[in-house]
PDB file of C-alpha atoms in Angstrom:
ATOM      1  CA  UNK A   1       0.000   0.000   0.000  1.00  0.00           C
ATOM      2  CA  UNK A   2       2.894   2.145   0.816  1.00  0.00           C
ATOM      3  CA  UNK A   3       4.714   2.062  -2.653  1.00  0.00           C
ATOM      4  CA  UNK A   4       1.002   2.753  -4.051  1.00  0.00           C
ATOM      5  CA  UNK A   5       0.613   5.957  -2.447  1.00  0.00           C
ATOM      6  CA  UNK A   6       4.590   6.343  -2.763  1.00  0.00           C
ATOM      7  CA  UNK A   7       3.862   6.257  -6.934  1.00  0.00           C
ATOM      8  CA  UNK A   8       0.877   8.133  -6.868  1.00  0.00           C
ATOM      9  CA  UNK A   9       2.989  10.980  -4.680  1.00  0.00           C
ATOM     10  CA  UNK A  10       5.414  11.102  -7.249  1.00  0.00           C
ATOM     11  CA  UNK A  11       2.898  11.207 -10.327  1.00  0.00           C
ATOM     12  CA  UNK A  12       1.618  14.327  -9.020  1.00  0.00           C
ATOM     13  CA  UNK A  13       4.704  15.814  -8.321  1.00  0.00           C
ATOM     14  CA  UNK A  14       5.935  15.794 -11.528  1.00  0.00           C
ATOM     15  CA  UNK A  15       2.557  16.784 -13.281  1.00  0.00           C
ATOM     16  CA  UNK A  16       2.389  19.977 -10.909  1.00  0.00           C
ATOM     17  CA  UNK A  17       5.734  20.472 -11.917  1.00  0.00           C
ATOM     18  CA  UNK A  18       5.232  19.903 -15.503  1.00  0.00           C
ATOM     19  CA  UNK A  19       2.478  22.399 -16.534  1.00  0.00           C
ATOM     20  CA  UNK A  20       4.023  25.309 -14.987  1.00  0.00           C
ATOM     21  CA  UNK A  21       4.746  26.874 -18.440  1.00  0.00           C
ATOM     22  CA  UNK A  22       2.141  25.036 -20.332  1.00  0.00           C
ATOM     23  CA  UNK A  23      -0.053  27.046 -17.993  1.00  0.00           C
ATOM     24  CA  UNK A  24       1.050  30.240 -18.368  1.00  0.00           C
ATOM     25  CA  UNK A  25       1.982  30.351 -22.617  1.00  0.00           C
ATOM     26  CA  UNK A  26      -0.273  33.133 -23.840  1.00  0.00           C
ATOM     27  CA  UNK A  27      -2.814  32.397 -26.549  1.00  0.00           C
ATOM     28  CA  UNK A  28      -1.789  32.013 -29.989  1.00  0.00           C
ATOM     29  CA  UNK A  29      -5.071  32.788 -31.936  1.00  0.00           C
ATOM     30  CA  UNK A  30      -6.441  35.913 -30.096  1.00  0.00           C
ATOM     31  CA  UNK A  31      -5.102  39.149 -28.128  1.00  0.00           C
ATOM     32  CA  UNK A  32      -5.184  39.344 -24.612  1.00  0.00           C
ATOM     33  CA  UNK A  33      -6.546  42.844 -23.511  1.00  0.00           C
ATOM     34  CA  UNK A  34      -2.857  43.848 -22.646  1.00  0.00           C
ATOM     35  CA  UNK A  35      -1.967  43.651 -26.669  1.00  0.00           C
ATOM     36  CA  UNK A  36      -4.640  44.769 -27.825  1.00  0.00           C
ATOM     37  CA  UNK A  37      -5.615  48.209 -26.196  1.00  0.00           C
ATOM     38  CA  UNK A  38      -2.921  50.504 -27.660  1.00  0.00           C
ATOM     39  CA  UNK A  39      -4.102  53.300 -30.275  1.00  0.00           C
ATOM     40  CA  UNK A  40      -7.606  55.223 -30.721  1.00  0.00           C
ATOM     41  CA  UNK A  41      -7.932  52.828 -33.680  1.00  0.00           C
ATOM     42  CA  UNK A  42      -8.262  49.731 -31.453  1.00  0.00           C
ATOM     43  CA  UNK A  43     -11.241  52.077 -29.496  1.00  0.00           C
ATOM     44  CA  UNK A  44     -12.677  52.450 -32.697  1.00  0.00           C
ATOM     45  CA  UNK A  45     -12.891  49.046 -33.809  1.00  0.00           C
ATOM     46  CA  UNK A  46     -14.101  47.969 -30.484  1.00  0.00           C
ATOM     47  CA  UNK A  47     -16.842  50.469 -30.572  1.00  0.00           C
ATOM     48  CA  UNK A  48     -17.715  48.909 -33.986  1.00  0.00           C
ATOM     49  CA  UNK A  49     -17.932  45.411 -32.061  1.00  0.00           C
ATOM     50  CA  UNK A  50     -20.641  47.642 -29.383  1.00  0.00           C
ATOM     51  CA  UNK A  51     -22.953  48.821 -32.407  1.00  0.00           C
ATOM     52  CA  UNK A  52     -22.505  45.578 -34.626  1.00  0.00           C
ATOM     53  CA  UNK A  53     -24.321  44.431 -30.857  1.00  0.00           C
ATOM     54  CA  UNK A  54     -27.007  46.789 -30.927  1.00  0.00           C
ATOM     55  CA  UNK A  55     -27.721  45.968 -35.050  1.00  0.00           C
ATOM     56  CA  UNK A  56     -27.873  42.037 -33.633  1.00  0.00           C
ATOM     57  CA  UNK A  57     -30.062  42.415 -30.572  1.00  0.00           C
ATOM     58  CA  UNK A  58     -32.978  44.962 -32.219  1.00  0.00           C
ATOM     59  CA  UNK A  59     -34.375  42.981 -35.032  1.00  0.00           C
ATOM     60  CA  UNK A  60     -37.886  42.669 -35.528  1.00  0.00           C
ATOM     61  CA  UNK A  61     -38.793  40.143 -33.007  1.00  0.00           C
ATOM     62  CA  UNK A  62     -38.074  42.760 -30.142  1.00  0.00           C
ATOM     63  CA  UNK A  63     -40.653  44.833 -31.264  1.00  0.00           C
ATOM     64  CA  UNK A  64     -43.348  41.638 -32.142  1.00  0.00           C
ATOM     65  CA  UNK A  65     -42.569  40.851 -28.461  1.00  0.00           C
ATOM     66  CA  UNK A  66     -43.106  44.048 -26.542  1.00  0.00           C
ATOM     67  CA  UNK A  67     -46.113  45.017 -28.762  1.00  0.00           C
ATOM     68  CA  UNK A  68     -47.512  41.698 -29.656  1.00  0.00           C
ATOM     69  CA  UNK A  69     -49.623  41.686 -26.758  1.00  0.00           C
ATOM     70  CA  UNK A  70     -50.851  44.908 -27.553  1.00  0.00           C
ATOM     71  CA  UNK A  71     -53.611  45.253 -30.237  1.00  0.00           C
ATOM     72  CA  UNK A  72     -51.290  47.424 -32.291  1.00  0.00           C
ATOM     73  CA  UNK A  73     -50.190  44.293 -33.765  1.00  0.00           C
ATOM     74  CA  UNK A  74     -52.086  42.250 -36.811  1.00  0.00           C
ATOM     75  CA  UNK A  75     -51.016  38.564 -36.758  1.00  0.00           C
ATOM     76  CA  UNK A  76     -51.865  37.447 -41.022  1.00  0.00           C
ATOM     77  CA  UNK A  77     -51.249  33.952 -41.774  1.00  0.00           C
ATOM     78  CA  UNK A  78     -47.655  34.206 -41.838  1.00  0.00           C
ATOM     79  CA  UNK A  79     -46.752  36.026 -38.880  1.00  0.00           C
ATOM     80  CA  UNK A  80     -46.268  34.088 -35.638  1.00  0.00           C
ATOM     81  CA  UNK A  81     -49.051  33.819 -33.282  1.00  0.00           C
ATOM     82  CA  UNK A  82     -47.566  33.142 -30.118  1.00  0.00           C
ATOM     83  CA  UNK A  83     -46.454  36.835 -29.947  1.00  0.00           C
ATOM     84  CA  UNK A  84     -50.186  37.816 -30.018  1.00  0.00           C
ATOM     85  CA  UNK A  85     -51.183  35.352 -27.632  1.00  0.00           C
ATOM     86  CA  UNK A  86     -49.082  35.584 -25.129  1.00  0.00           C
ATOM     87  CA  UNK A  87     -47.457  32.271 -25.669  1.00  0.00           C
ATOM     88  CA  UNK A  88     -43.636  32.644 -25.665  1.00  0.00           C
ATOM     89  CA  UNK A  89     -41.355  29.922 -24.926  1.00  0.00           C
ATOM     90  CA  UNK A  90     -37.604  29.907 -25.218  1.00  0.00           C
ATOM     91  CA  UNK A  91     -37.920  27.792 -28.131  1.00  0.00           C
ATOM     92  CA  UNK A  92     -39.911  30.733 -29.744  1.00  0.00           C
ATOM     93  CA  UNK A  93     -37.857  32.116 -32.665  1.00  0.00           C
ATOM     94  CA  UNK A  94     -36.833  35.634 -31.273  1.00  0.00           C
ATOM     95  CA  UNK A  95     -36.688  34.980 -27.867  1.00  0.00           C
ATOM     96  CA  UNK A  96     -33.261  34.859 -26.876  1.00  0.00           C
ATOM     97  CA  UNK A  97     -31.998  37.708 -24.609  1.00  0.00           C
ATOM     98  CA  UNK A  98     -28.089  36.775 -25.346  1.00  0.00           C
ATOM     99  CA  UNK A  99     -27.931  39.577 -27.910  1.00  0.00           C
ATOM    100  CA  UNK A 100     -28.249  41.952 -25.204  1.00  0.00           C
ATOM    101  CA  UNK A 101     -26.074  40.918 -23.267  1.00  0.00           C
ATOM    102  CA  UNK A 102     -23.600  40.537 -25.267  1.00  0.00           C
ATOM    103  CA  UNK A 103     -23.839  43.761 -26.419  1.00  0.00           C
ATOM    104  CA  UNK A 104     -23.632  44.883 -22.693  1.00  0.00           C
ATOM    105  CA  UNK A 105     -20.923  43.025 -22.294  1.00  0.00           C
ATOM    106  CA  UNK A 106     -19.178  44.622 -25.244  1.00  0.00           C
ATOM    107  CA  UNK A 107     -19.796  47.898 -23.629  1.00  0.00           C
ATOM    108  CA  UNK A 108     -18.257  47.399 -20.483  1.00  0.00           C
ATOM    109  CA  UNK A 109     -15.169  46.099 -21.906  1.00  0.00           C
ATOM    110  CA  UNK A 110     -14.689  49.490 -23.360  1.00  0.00           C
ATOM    111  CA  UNK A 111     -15.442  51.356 -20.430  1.00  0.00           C
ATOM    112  CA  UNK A 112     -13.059  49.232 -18.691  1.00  0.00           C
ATOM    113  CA  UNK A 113      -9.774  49.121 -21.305  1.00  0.00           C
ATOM    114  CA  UNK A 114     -10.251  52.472 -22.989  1.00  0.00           C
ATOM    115  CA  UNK A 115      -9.334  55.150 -20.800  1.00  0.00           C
ATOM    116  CA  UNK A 116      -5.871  53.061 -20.561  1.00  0.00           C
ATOM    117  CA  UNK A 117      -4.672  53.987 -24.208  1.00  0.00           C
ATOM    118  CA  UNK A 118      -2.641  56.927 -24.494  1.00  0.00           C
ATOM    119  CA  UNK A 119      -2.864  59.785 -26.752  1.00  0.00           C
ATOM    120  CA  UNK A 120      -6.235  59.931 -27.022  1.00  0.00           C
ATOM    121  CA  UNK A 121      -7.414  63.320 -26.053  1.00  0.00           C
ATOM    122  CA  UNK A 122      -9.823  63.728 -23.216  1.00  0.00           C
ATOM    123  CA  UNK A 123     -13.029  65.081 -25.367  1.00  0.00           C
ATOM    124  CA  UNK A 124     -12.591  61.463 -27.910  1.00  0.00           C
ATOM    125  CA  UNK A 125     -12.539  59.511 -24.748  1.00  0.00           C
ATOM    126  CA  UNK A 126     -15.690  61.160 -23.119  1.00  0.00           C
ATOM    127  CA  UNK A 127     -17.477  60.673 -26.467  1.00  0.00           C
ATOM    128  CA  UNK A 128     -16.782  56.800 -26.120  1.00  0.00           C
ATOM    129  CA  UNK A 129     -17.239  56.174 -23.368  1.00  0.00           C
ATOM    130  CA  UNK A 130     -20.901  58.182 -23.522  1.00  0.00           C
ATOM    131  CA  UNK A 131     -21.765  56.189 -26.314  1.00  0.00           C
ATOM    132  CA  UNK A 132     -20.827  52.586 -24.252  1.00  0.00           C
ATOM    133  CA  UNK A 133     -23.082  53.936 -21.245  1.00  0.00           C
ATOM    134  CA  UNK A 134     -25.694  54.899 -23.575  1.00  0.00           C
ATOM    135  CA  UNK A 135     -26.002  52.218 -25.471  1.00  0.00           C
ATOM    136  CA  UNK A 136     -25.852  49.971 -22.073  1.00  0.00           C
ATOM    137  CA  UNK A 137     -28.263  52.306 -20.568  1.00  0.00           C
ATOM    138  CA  UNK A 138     -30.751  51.405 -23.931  1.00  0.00           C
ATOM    139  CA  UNK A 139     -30.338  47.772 -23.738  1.00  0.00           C
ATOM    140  CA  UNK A 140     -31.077  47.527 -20.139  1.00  0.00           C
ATOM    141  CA  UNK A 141     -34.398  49.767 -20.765  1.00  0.00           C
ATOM    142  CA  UNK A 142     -35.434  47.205 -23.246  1.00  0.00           C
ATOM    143  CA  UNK A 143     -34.402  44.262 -21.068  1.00  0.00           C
ATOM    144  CA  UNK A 144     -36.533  45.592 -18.556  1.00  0.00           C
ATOM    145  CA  UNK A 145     -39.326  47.025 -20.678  1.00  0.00           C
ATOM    146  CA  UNK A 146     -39.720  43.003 -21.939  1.00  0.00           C
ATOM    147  CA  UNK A 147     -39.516  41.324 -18.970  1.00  0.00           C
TER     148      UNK A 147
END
């Protein structure tokens, strides 16, 4: 029993041992935040990211939702139903909140990196970060106004 536990001792030493730089090698297929936050350009594109959000989480099936159980809405033949009566399920095409939070998510990541680049004058830097808090600020309002 003793050269059992003995083995299995020195197994795990030398695994523990083993993946010490395995464990810290950086990814080789994406930027860490460190690399990637350095000019007003990398703000920019990451704003695009925020607003390429907002295009994916306000389609058409927001609006069915919050005003489908209103009679503002006309249900033909083609449209779907359960919006009208009240019958949402998670399976209901549409019904998916992870747009919106990935778009908040997308926000706050700016908010939190941006004001680290340099050389980015203080006015620019307002206007983003503005933009991330308003755009967080909208989705929230709509999360809210559907639930």
């Amino acid at each position: 029993m003793q050269k059992i536990s003995l083995i299995i001792l020195i197994a795990c030493g030398m695994l523990s041992a083993g993946c010490n730089k395995f464990l810290d090698e950086r990814p080789q297929s994406e930027l860490t935040p460190k690399e990637f936050w350095k000019t007003e350009d990398d703000i920019k594109a990451a704003m695009a990211g925020v607003y390429d959000g907002v295009q994916g989480a306000f389609d058409d099936n927001w609006v069915y939702w919050g005003d489908g159980r209103t009679d503002n809405m006309d249900v033909t033949q083609y449209g779907n139903k359960q919006y009208s009566q009240n019958g949402l399920s998670a399976t209901t095409a549409g019904t998916d909140w992870a747009p919106f939070y990935v778009t908040i998510l997308r926000a706050n990541t700016v908010m939190k990196y941006a004001p680290g680049v340099k050389n980015v004058t203080p006015a620019n830097m307002d206007q983003y970060i503005a933009q991330c808090l308003t755009v967080r600020a909208y989705c929230y309002f709509w999360l809210v106004r559907l639930w």
